[in-house]
Amino acid sequence: MYENQFSLYEKEFADDLSKLDFWTLSQAKNGEMTASENGKLLHSSYNPSREAESICQNVSKNTNIIFAGFGLGYHVIAAAKAINQNAEFAKEKKLIIIESDLLHFFGALSILDWQEVFKVENLILALACPIDQIIPLIENQNKIAVSGGLSDSFVFINQAFTAHDESYFSLVKELIE
């Protein structure tokens, strides 16, 4: 499905991440990579991992953990670590990542180690997903307000992570709300 975009990424960007001109990459005070996009800082300039972990510390309370956009992915990785810490807990959780632009996704995979994310048993990657398919991915058996559906979701939408495609993500946010 994404073969053409993946080939383009491999050919144009994989060997030189500086060509991903939508991000300005820099090093945070703790040595981790951070980035800004259109002048907006995506992650902490001091400790991006700690910032993400503090935001995601309550994800265990919900069945669905939904990210609409993700920057470089620190928050998604922190949520995945929280899910994967307990095997029984992990079977009940669903991690849903929504991203309209494949280059943002491939770029994030190239910058940070997403291995923990791909260990999540119930991982849904809604990449360039049609808007009308978002809710069925979140809901269990297409039923609203059942356990595990929208009524039991931790939703993380950060304007800095979604500014690259405001029209798409505003529709996603409207549907979720």
N, CA and C atoms as an extended XYZ file, in Angstrom:
531
Properties=species:S:1:pos:R:3:atomname:S:1:resname:S:1:resid:I:1 pbc="F F F"
N         0.813       -1.201        0.000 N   MET     1
C         0.000        0.000        0.000 CA  MET     1
C         0.859        1.270        0.000 C   MET     1
N         1.969        1.211        0.718 N   TYR     2
C         2.827        2.390        0.838 CA  TYR     2
C         4.149        2.207        0.106 C   TYR     2
N         4.195        1.271       -0.785 N   GLU     3
C         5.449        0.931       -1.460 CA  GLU     3
C         6.096        2.138       -2.144 C   GLU     3
N         5.310        2.939       -2.863 N   ASN     4
C         5.872        4.098       -3.571 CA  ASN     4
C         6.444        5.124       -2.601 C   ASN     4
N         5.707        5.398       -1.509 N   GLN     5
C         6.188        6.372       -0.530 CA  GLN     5
C         7.425        5.848        0.197 C   GLN     5
N         7.443        4.543        0.494 N   PHE     6
C         8.598        3.972        1.166 CA  PHE     6
C         9.824        4.023        0.256 C   PHE     6
N         9.632        3.723       -1.007 N   SER     7
C        10.748        3.787       -1.972 CA  SER     7
C        11.265        5.214       -2.094 C   SER     7
N        10.357        6.179       -2.133 N   LEU     8
C        10.761        7.580       -2.193 CA  LEU     8
C        11.572        7.950       -0.959 C   LEU     8
N        11.107        7.531        0.211 N   TYR     9
C        11.829        7.837        1.444 CA  TYR     9
C        13.226        7.226        1.418 C   TYR     9
N        13.314        5.954        1.054 N   GLU    10
C        14.619        5.295        0.997 CA  GLU    10
C        15.558        5.996        0.029 C   GLU    10
N        15.046        6.378       -1.110 N   LYS    11
C        15.868        6.991       -2.158 CA  LYS    11
C        16.291        8.415       -1.796 C   LYS    11
N        15.369        9.204       -1.282 N   GLU    12
C        15.605       10.629       -1.079 CA  GLU    12
C        16.117       11.019        0.306 C   GLU    12
N        15.672       10.303        1.355 N   PHE    13
C        15.886       10.806        2.703 CA  PHE    13
C        16.635        9.886        3.661 C   PHE    13
N        16.571        8.587        3.462 N   ALA    14
C        17.090        7.635        4.450 CA  ALA    14
C        18.557        7.869        4.796 C   ALA    14
N        19.362        8.239        3.828 N   ASP    15
C        20.792        8.433        4.081 CA  ASP    15
C        21.146        9.844        4.524 C   ASP    15
N        20.206       10.763        4.435 N   ASP    16
C        20.476       12.154        4.817 CA  ASP    16
C        19.213       12.777        5.404 C   ASP    16
N        19.057       12.637        6.725 N   LEU    17
C        17.853       13.126        7.403 CA  LEU    17
C        17.708       14.639        7.333 C   LEU    17
N        18.782       15.348        7.019 N   SER    18
C        18.681       16.804        6.899 CA  SER    18
C        17.792       17.207        5.726 C   SER    18
N        17.567       16.283        4.791 N   LYS    19
C        16.673       16.563        3.665 CA  LYS    19
C        15.202       16.572        4.076 C   LYS    19
N        14.909       16.059        5.274 N   LEU    20
C        13.544       16.145        5.805 CA  LEU    20
C        13.362       17.573        6.303 C   LEU    20
N        13.120       18.464        5.371 N   ASP    21
C        13.156       19.894        5.668 CA  ASP    21
C        11.975       20.402        6.486 C   ASP    21
N        11.025       19.531        6.819 N   PHE    22
C         9.923       19.980        7.665 CA  PHE    22
C        10.341       20.046        9.127 C   PHE    22
N        11.430       19.370        9.495 N   TRP    23
C        11.947       19.419       10.863 CA  TRP    23
C        13.286       20.125       10.909 C   TRP    23
N        13.516       20.854       11.984 N   THR    24
C        14.842       21.340       12.318 CA  THR    24
C        15.289       20.514       13.507 C   THR    24
N        16.272       19.663       13.284 N   LEU    25
C        16.750       18.764       14.325 CA  LEU    25
C        17.848       19.424       15.139 C   LEU    25
N        17.845       19.151       16.436 N   SER    26
C        18.893       19.657       17.317 CA  SER    26
C        19.047       18.696       18.483 C   SER    26
N        20.049       18.961       19.300 N   GLN    27
C        20.308       18.115       20.455 CA  GLN    27
C        19.777       18.795       21.712 C   GLN    27
N        19.019       18.038       22.502 N   ALA    28
C        18.513       18.551       23.777 CA  ALA    28
C        19.667       18.594       24.784 C   ALA    28
N        19.452       19.273       25.892 N   LYS    29
C        20.493       19.400       26.928 CA  LYS    29
C        20.977       18.054       27.438 C   LYS    29
N        20.086       17.038       27.473 N   ASN    30
C        20.489       15.721       27.968 CA  ASN    30
C        21.129       14.854       26.880 C   ASN    30
N        21.298       15.378       25.678 N   GLY    31
C        21.951       14.653       24.591 CA  GLY    31
C        21.003       13.969       23.622 C   GLY    31
N        19.712       13.903       23.963 N   GLU    32
C        18.746       13.290       23.059 CA  GLU    32
C        18.446       14.232       21.893 C   GLU    32
N        17.917       13.660       20.833 N   MET    33
C        17.513       14.445       19.674 CA  MET    33
C        16.180       15.123       19.976 C   MET    33
N        16.041       16.341       19.526 N   THR    34
C        14.771       17.043       19.597 CA  THR    34
C        14.567       17.740       18.259 C   THR    34
N        13.417       18.336       18.079 N   ALA    35
C        13.123       18.949       16.785 CA  ALA    35
C        12.121       20.075       16.945 C   ALA    35
N        12.124       20.929       15.958 N   SER    36
C        11.076       21.940       15.840 CA  SER    36
C        10.548       21.859       14.414 C   SER    36
N         9.311       22.305       14.263 N   GLU    37
C         8.678       22.314       12.952 CA  GLU    37
C         7.938       23.634       12.814 C   GLU    37
N         8.229       24.334       11.742 N   ASN    38
C         7.635       25.656       11.515 CA  ASN    38
C         7.825       26.571       12.721 C   ASN    38
N         8.989       26.489       13.329 N   GLY    39
C         9.316       27.357       14.463 CA  GLY    39
C         8.755       26.907       15.800 C   GLY    39
N         7.985       25.810       15.836 N   LYS    40
C         7.415       25.307       17.087 CA  LYS    40
C         8.224       24.113       17.573 C   LYS    40
N         8.652       24.185       18.830 N   LEU    41
C         9.385       23.085       19.434 CA  LEU    41
C         8.451       21.893       19.622 C   LEU    41
N         8.856       20.725       19.156 N   LEU    42
C         8.023       19.529       19.258 CA  LEU    42
C         8.193       18.828       20.602 C   LEU    42
N         9.376       18.894       21.148 N   HIS    43
C         9.693       18.198       22.393 CA  HIS    43
C        10.541       19.113       23.270 C   HIS    43
N        10.701       18.709       24.504 N   SER    44
C        11.518       19.461       25.447 CA  SER    44
C        12.921       19.671       24.897 C   SER    44
N        13.449       20.839       25.126 N   SER    45
C        14.833       21.100       24.721 CA  SER    45
C        15.807       20.686       25.831 C   SER    45
N        15.275       20.174       26.942 N   TYR    46
C        16.108       19.719       28.050 CA  TYR    46
C        16.138       18.203       28.164 C   TYR    46
N        14.957       17.572       28.213 N   ASN    47
C        14.883       16.127       28.396 CA  ASN    47
C        13.590       15.604       27.756 C   ASN    47
N        13.596       15.350       26.464 N   PRO    48
C        12.382       14.918       25.765 CA  PRO    48
C        11.761       13.629       26.313 C   PRO    48
N        12.589       12.659       26.705 N   SER    49
C        12.059       11.401       27.232 CA  SER    49
C        11.318       11.607       28.535 C   SER    49
N        11.902       12.376       29.440 N   ARG    50
C        11.258       12.615       30.732 CA  ARG    50
C         9.943       13.372       30.558 C   ARG    50
N         9.940       14.357       29.666 N   GLU    51
C         8.709       15.089       29.378 CA  GLU    51
C         7.616       14.116       28.909 C   GLU    51
N         7.951       13.241       27.988 N   ALA    52
C         6.989       12.278       27.447 CA  ALA    52
C         6.517       11.306       28.522 C   ALA    52
N         7.425       10.811       29.339 N   GLU    53
C         7.055        9.878       30.400 CA  GLU    53
C         6.107       10.522       31.398 C   GLU    53
N         6.334       11.793       31.733 N   SER    54
C         5.448       12.457       32.692 CA  SER    54
C         4.047       12.646       32.109 C   SER    54
N         3.955       12.913       30.814 N   ILE    55
C         2.650       13.078       30.167 CA  ILE    55
C         1.939       11.731       30.050 C   ILE    55
N         2.681       10.667       29.825 N   CYS    56
C         2.085        9.352       29.578 CA  CYS    56
C         1.972        8.482       30.828 C   CYS    56
N         2.229        9.025       32.000 N   GLN    57
C         2.199        8.199       33.209 CA  GLN    57
C         0.806        7.669       33.540 C   GLN    57
N        -0.237        8.285       33.024 N   ASN    58
C        -1.600        7.846       33.335 CA  ASN    58
C        -2.252        7.022       32.235 C   ASN    58
N        -1.492        6.589       31.242 N   VAL    59
C        -2.102        5.839       30.141 CA  VAL    59
C        -2.653        4.496       30.590 C   VAL    59
N        -2.172        3.966       31.696 N   SER    60
C        -2.618        2.650       32.146 CA  SER    60
C        -4.085        2.634       32.564 C   SER    60
N        -4.682        3.800       32.733 N   LYS    61
C        -6.075        3.878       33.164 CA  LYS    61
C        -7.058        3.597       32.030 C   LYS    61
N        -6.612        3.656       30.796 N   ASN    62
C        -7.506        3.522       29.647 CA  ASN    62
C        -7.156        2.318       28.795 C   ASN    62
N        -8.153        1.809       28.074 N   THR    63
C        -7.930        0.682       27.178 CA  THR    63
C        -7.250        1.137       25.898 C   THR    63
N        -7.718        2.240       25.321 N   ASN    64
C        -7.127        2.777       24.093 CA  ASN    64
C        -6.194        3.927       24.432 C   ASN    64
N        -5.038        3.923       23.818 N   ILE    65
C        -4.123        5.047       23.915 CA  ILE    65
C        -3.953        5.535       22.482 C   ILE    65
N        -4.422        6.765       22.231 N   ILE    66
C        -4.493        7.292       20.871 CA  ILE    66
C        -3.580        8.506       20.736 C   ILE    66
N        -2.743        8.488       19.718 N   PHE    67
C        -1.899        9.630       19.390 CA  PHE    67
C        -2.250       10.111       17.993 C   PHE    67
N        -2.666       11.357       17.899 N   ALA    68
C        -2.901       11.992       16.610 CA  ALA    68
C        -1.689       12.874       16.351 C   ALA    68
N        -0.812       12.415       15.496 N   GLY    69
C         0.481       13.062       15.324 CA  GLY    69
C         1.374       12.661       16.485 C   GLY    69
N         2.696       12.878       16.342 N   PHE    70
C         3.586       12.406       17.406 CA  PHE    70
C         4.954       13.062       17.421 C   PHE    70
N         5.223       14.016       16.558 N   GLY    71
C         6.572       14.595       16.538 CA  GLY    71
C         7.584       13.530       16.177 C   GLY    71
N         8.631       13.411       16.981 N   LEU    72
C         9.633       12.371       16.743 CA  LEU    72
C         9.225       11.033       17.342 C   LEU    72
N         8.236       11.052       18.240 N   GLY    73
C         7.719        9.803       18.784 CA  GLY    73
C         8.013        9.543       20.254 C   GLY    73
N         8.582       10.490       20.970 N   TYR    74
C         8.898       10.258       22.386 CA  TYR    74
C         7.662        9.841       23.188 C   TYR    74
N         6.523       10.477       22.938 N   HIS    75
C         5.311       10.178       23.699 CA  HIS    75
C         4.773        8.790       23.361 C   HIS    75
N         4.821        8.438       22.103 N   VAL    76
C         4.363        7.114       21.673 CA  VAL    76
C         5.243        6.037       22.303 C   VAL    76
N         6.538        6.255       22.310 N   ILE    77
C         7.478        5.289       22.889 CA  ILE    77
C         7.247        5.165       24.398 C   ILE    77
N         7.031        6.281       25.077 N   ALA    78
C         6.762        6.247       26.524 CA  ALA    78
C         5.476        5.480       26.814 C   ALA    78
N         4.438        5.697       26.018 N   ALA    79
C         3.181        4.967       26.200 CA  ALA    79
C         3.383        3.479       25.944 C   ALA    79
N         4.139        3.137       24.916 N   ALA    80
C         4.412        1.730       24.602 CA  ALA    80
C         5.165        1.055       25.746 C   ALA    80
N         6.127        1.747       26.327 N   LYS    81
C         6.859        1.180       27.473 CA  LYS    81
C         5.909        0.914       28.629 C   LYS    81
N         4.999        1.853       28.884 N   ALA    82
C         4.021        1.667       29.966 CA  ALA    82
C         3.122        0.464       29.684 C   ALA    82
N         2.734        0.287       28.452 N   ILE    83
C         1.883       -0.849       28.073 CA  ILE    83
C         2.642       -2.160       28.228 C   ILE    83
N         3.873       -2.194       27.760 N   ASN    84
C         4.650       -3.435       27.710 CA  ASN    84
C         5.208       -3.882       29.058 C   ASN    84
N         5.136       -3.053       30.068 N   GLN    85
C         5.705       -3.413       31.373 CA  GLN    85
C         4.976       -4.573       32.040 C   GLN    85
N         3.720       -4.786       31.716 N   ASN    86
C         2.926       -5.829       32.342 CA  ASN    86
C         2.238       -6.629       31.243 C   ASN    86
N         2.578       -7.902       31.116 N   ALA    87
C         2.073       -8.731       30.020 CA  ALA    87
C         0.553       -8.853       30.032 C   ALA    87
N        -0.047       -9.039       31.198 N   GLU    88
C        -1.511       -9.142       31.275 CA  GLU    88
C        -2.173       -7.833       30.894 C   GLU    88
N        -1.611       -6.763       31.399 N   PHE    89
C        -2.091       -5.414       31.118 CA  PHE    89
C        -2.002       -5.140       29.623 C   PHE    89
N        -0.923       -5.564       28.995 N   ALA    90
C        -0.671       -5.291       27.575 CA  ALA    90
C        -1.720       -5.926       26.674 C   ALA    90
N        -2.263       -7.075       27.055 N   LYS    91
C        -3.258       -7.751       26.224 CA  LYS    91
C        -4.563       -6.964       26.140 C   LYS    91
N        -4.823       -6.143       27.133 N   GLU    92
C        -6.065       -5.375       27.187 CA  GLU    92
C        -5.944       -4.010       26.520 C   GLU    92
N        -4.738       -3.575       26.229 N   LYS    93
C        -4.502       -2.223       25.727 CA  LYS    93
C        -4.361       -2.200       24.217 C   LYS    93
N        -4.790       -1.081       23.642 N   LYS    94
C        -4.652       -0.868       22.201 CA  LYS    94
C        -3.960        0.473       21.994 C   LYS    94
N        -2.844        0.472       21.292 N   LEU    95
C        -2.102        1.689       20.968 CA  LEU    95
C        -2.427        2.054       19.525 C   LEU    95
N        -2.977        3.250       19.345 N   ILE    96
C        -3.405        3.706       18.021 CA  ILE    96
C        -2.623        4.966       17.664 C   ILE    96
N        -1.925        4.915       16.554 N   ILE    97
C        -1.118        6.038       16.095 CA  ILE    97
C        -1.715        6.529       14.780 C   ILE    97
N        -2.114        7.789       14.772 N   ILE    98
C        -2.737        8.385       13.591 CA  ILE    98
C        -1.769        9.409       13.010 C   ILE    98
N        -1.403        9.228       11.757 N   GLU    99
C        -0.513       10.174       11.071 CA  GLU    99
C        -0.907       10.238        9.605 C   GLU    99
N        -1.090       11.449        9.112 N   SER   100
C        -1.516       11.636        7.722 CA  SER   100
C        -0.353       11.598        6.731 C   SER   100
N         0.845       11.919        7.197 N   ASP   101
C         1.991       12.058        6.291 CA  ASP   101
C         3.019       10.958        6.539 C   ASP   101
N         3.230       10.126        5.551 N   LEU   102
C         4.157        9.008        5.699 CA  LEU   102
C         5.594        9.457        5.909 C   LEU   102
N         5.994       10.578        5.331 N   LEU   103
C         7.364       11.048        5.535 CA  LEU   103
C         7.619       11.405        7.000 C   LEU   103
N         6.624       11.960        7.674 N   HIS   104
C         6.766       12.234        9.112 CA  HIS   104
C         6.959       10.916        9.877 C   HIS   104
N         6.196        9.910        9.515 N   PHE   105
C         6.307        8.617       10.192 CA  PHE   105
C         7.673        7.976        9.919 C   PHE   105
N         8.056        7.878        8.663 N   PHE   106
C         9.345        7.268        8.319 CA  PHE   106
C        10.508        8.049        8.932 C   PHE   106
N        10.400        9.379        8.935 N   GLY   107
C        11.450       10.201        9.535 CA  GLY   107
C        11.601        9.926       11.015 C   GLY   107
N        10.484        9.840       11.731 N   ALA   108
C        10.531        9.553       13.165 CA  ALA   108
C        11.152        8.185       13.428 C   ALA   108
N        10.809        7.204       12.602 N   LEU   109
C        11.405        5.866       12.750 CA  LEU   109
C        12.923        5.902       12.555 C   LEU   109
N        13.386        6.801       11.716 N   SER   110
C        14.817        6.906       11.427 CA  SER   110
C        15.582        7.633       12.525 C   SER   110
N        14.892        8.443       13.315 N   ILE   111
C        15.568        9.257       14.316 CA  ILE   111
C        15.581        8.599       15.691 C   ILE   111
N        14.459        8.031       16.106 N   LEU   112
C        14.368        7.384       17.414 CA  LEU   112
C        14.183        5.881       17.255 C   LEU   112
N        14.470        5.161       18.313 N   ASP   113
C        14.290        3.710       18.326 CA  ASP   113
C        12.848        3.402       18.725 C   ASP   113
N        12.055        2.958       17.796 N   TRP   114
C        10.640        2.650       18.003 CA  TRP   114
C        10.415        1.174       18.320 C   TRP   114
N        11.458        0.448       18.664 N   GLN   115
C        11.356       -0.986       18.909 CA  GLN   115
C        10.292       -1.300       19.960 C   GLN   115
N        10.220       -0.509       21.016 N   GLU   116
C         9.238       -0.734       22.087 CA  GLU   116
C         7.801       -0.611       21.556 C   GLU   116
N         7.598        0.290       20.606 N   VAL   117
C         6.268        0.484       20.025 CA  VAL   117
C         5.835       -0.766       19.267 C   VAL   117
N         6.748       -1.347       18.510 N   PHE   118
C         6.399       -2.508       17.695 CA  PHE   118
C         6.276       -3.791       18.512 C   PHE   118
N         6.566       -3.721       19.802 N   LYS   119
C         6.328       -4.848       20.709 CA  LYS   119
C         4.889       -4.863       21.225 C   LYS   119
N         4.171       -3.763       21.072 N   VAL   120
C         2.791       -3.683       21.558 CA  VAL   120
C         1.933       -4.660       20.760 C   VAL   120
N         1.275       -5.554       21.467 N   GLU   121
C         0.480       -6.605       20.818 CA  GLU   121
C        -0.664       -6.030       19.984 C   GLU   121
N        -1.353       -5.023       20.509 N   ASN   122
C        -2.498       -4.429       19.823 CA  ASN   122
C        -2.122       -3.031       19.314 C   ASN   122
N        -1.268       -3.007       18.328 N   LEU   123
C        -0.795       -1.762       17.727 CA  LEU   123
C        -1.548       -1.519       16.431 C   LEU   123
N        -2.090       -0.308       16.308 N   ILE   124
C        -2.762        0.086       15.069 CA  ILE   124
C        -2.064        1.322       14.529 C   ILE   124
N        -1.539        1.207       13.336 N   LEU   125
C        -0.918        2.334       12.646 CA  LEU   125
C        -1.908        2.839       11.604 C   LEU   125
N        -2.509        3.966       11.879 N   ALA   126
C        -3.456        4.578       10.945 CA  ALA   126
C        -2.682        5.619       10.148 C   ALA   126
N        -1.950        5.151        9.158 N   LEU   127
C        -1.077        6.004        8.358 CA  LEU   127
C        -1.785        6.384        7.070 C   LEU   127
N        -1.930        7.685        6.843 N   ALA   128
C        -2.661        8.184        5.676 CA  ALA   128
C        -4.035        7.521        5.594 C   ALA   128
N        -4.629        7.341        6.741 N   CYS   129
C        -5.916        6.641        6.863 CA  CYS   129
C        -7.059        7.580        6.486 C   CYS   129
N        -8.004        7.112        5.685 N   PRO   130
C        -9.180        7.943        5.388 CA  PRO   130
C        -9.905        8.303        6.688 C   PRO   130
N       -10.365        9.522        6.767 N   ILE   131
C       -11.013       10.034        7.977 CA  ILE   131
C       -12.162        9.130        8.427 C   ILE   131
N       -12.945        8.629        7.487 N   ASP   132
C       -14.106        7.823        7.867 CA  ASP   132
C       -13.737        6.462        8.455 C   ASP   132
N       -12.463        6.104        8.431 N   GLN   133
C       -12.022        4.827        9.004 CA  GLN   133
C       -11.414        4.976       10.397 C   GLN   133
N       -11.253        6.201       10.877 N   ILE   134
C       -10.612        6.434       12.178 CA  ILE   134
C       -11.455        5.860       13.324 C   ILE   134
N       -12.715        6.201       13.400 N   ILE   135
C       -13.556        5.750       14.509 CA  ILE   135
C       -13.685        4.220       14.538 C   ILE   135
N       -13.919        3.546       13.399 N   PRO   136
C       -13.955        2.075       13.453 CA  PRO   136
C       -12.656        1.454       13.981 C   PRO   136
N       -11.516        2.092       13.771 N   LEU   137
C       -10.260        1.568       14.311 CA  LEU   137
C       -10.206        1.695       15.830 C   LEU   137
N       -10.830        2.732       16.350 N   ILE   138
C       -10.804        2.979       17.789 CA  ILE   138
C       -11.850        2.127       18.508 C   ILE   138
N       -13.038        2.082       17.947 N   GLU   139
C       -14.139        1.371       18.580 CA  GLU   139
C       -13.960       -0.136       18.452 C   GLU   139
N       -14.482       -0.842       19.428 N   ASN   140
C       -14.519       -2.294       19.350 CA  ASN   140
C       -15.847       -2.689       18.734 C   ASN   140
N       -15.812       -3.437       17.657 N   GLN   141
C       -16.989       -3.925       16.951 CA  GLN   141
C       -17.926       -2.784       16.535 C   GLN   141
N       -17.352       -1.643       16.219 N   ASN   142
C       -18.093       -0.481       15.726 CA  ASN   142
C       -19.208       -0.022       16.667 C   ASN   142
N       -19.043       -0.211       17.965 N   LYS   143
C       -20.043        0.215       18.936 CA  LYS   143
C       -19.486        1.377       19.750 C   LYS   143
N       -20.221        2.454       19.826 N   ILE   144
C       -19.827        3.602       20.626 CA  ILE   144
C       -20.131        3.317       22.093 C   ILE   144
N       -19.286        3.816       22.978 N   ALA   145
C       -19.493        3.785       24.430 CA  ALA   145
C       -19.479        2.380       25.026 C   ALA   145
N       -18.766        1.457       24.415 N   VAL   146
C       -18.533        0.171       25.063 CA  VAL   146
C       -17.129        0.194       25.632 C   VAL   146
N       -16.868       -0.685       26.562 N   SER   147
C       -15.534       -0.735       27.154 CA  SER   147
C       -14.503       -0.886       26.049 C   SER   147
N       -13.507       -0.075       26.100 N   GLY   148
C       -12.450       -0.141       25.104 CA  GLY   148
C       -12.651        0.783       23.927 C   GLY   148
N       -13.771        1.430       23.831 N   GLY   149
C       -14.014        2.342       22.723 CA  GLY   149
C       -13.584        3.752       23.070 C   GLY   149
N       -14.173        4.714       22.409 N   LEU   150
C       -13.841        6.118       22.656 CA  LEU   150
C       -14.045        6.519       24.110 C   LEU   150
N       -15.033        5.912       24.756 N   SER   151
C       -15.313        6.268       26.145 CA  SER   151
C       -14.224        5.806       27.096 C   SER   151
N       -13.317        4.966       26.622 N   ASP   152
C       -12.231        4.449       27.451 CA  ASP   152
C       -10.885        4.697       26.763 C   ASP   152
N       -10.672        5.951       26.349 N   SER   153
C        -9.473        6.284       25.578 CA  SER   153
C        -8.699        7.436       26.195 C   SER   153
N        -7.386        7.294       26.184 N   PHE   154
C        -6.466        8.389       26.470 CA  PHE   154
C        -6.117        8.959       25.102 C   PHE   154
N        -6.472       10.214       24.862 N   VAL   155
C        -6.247       10.827       23.549 CA  VAL   155
C        -5.222       11.934       23.706 C   VAL   155
N        -4.157       11.847       22.908 N   PHE   156
C        -3.115       12.862       22.954 CA  PHE   156
C        -3.049       13.541       21.592 C   PHE   156
N        -3.481       14.798       21.572 N   ILE   157
C        -3.396       15.611       20.361 CA  ILE   157
C        -2.679       16.895       20.745 C   ILE   157
N        -1.502       17.081       20.189 N   ASN   158
C        -0.692       18.255       20.467 CA  ASN   158
C        -0.625       19.081       19.179 C   ASN   158
N        -0.972       20.337       19.261 N   GLN   159
C        -1.017       21.179       18.065 CA  GLN   159
C         0.316       21.209       17.319 C   GLN   159
N         1.412       21.172       18.033 N   ALA   160
C         2.722       21.171       17.370 CA  ALA   160
C         2.911       19.901       16.540 C   ALA   160
N         2.325       18.773       16.985 N   PHE   161
C         2.467       17.500       16.277 CA  PHE   161
C         1.529       17.379       15.080 C   PHE   161
N         0.520       18.248       15.020 N   THR   162
C        -0.487       18.131       13.970 CA  THR   162
C        -0.520       19.322       13.009 C   THR   162
N         0.307       20.314       13.262 N   ALA   163
C         0.278       21.541       12.451 CA  ALA   163
C         0.629       21.300       10.983 C   ALA   163
N         1.370       20.253       10.688 N   HIS   164
C         1.762       19.976        9.299 CA  HIS   164
C         0.577       19.573        8.427 C   HIS   164
N        -0.542       19.190        9.043 N   ASP   165
C        -1.742       18.850        8.282 CA  ASP   165
C        -2.976       19.207        9.118 C   ASP   165
N        -3.135       20.501        9.343 N   GLU   166
C        -4.203       20.995       10.225 CA  GLU   166
C        -5.584       20.527        9.796 C   GLU   166
N        -5.869       20.530        8.504 N   SER   167
C        -7.211       20.159        8.053 CA  SER   167
C        -7.524       18.705        8.393 C   SER   167
N        -6.592       17.804        8.171 N   TYR   168
C        -6.786       16.389        8.479 CA  TYR   168
C        -6.989       16.188        9.982 C   TYR   168
N        -6.056       16.725       10.773 N   PHE   169
C        -6.107       16.488       12.207 CA  PHE   169
C        -7.255       17.225       12.900 C   PHE   169
N        -7.717       18.328       12.344 N   SER   170
C        -8.885       18.987       12.939 CA  SER   170
C       -10.124       18.112       12.740 C   SER   170
N       -10.198       17.406       11.614 N   LEU   171
C       -11.305       16.470       11.395 CA  LEU   171
C       -11.191       15.258       12.339 C   LEU   171
N        -9.974       14.770       12.539 N   VAL   172
C        -9.760       13.673       13.480 CA  VAL   172
C       -10.196       14.096       14.882 C   VAL   172
N        -9.763       15.276       15.295 N   LYS   173
C       -10.118       15.774       16.633 CA  LYS   173
C       -11.633       15.943       16.764 C   LYS   173
N       -12.265       16.471       15.740 N   GLU   174
C       -13.718       16.666       15.752 CA  GLU   174
C       -14.441       15.320       15.878 C   GLU   174
N       -13.991       14.312       15.144 N   LEU   175
C       -14.602       12.987       15.234 CA  LEU   175
C       -14.450       12.392       16.632 C   LEU   175
N       -13.267       12.514       17.189 N   ILE   176
C       -13.012       11.951       18.520 CA  ILE   176
C       -13.827       12.669       19.579 C   ILE   176
N       -13.910       13.999       19.456 N   GLU   177
C       -14.699       14.771       20.436 CA  GLU   177
C       -16.173       14.434       20.313 C   GLU   177
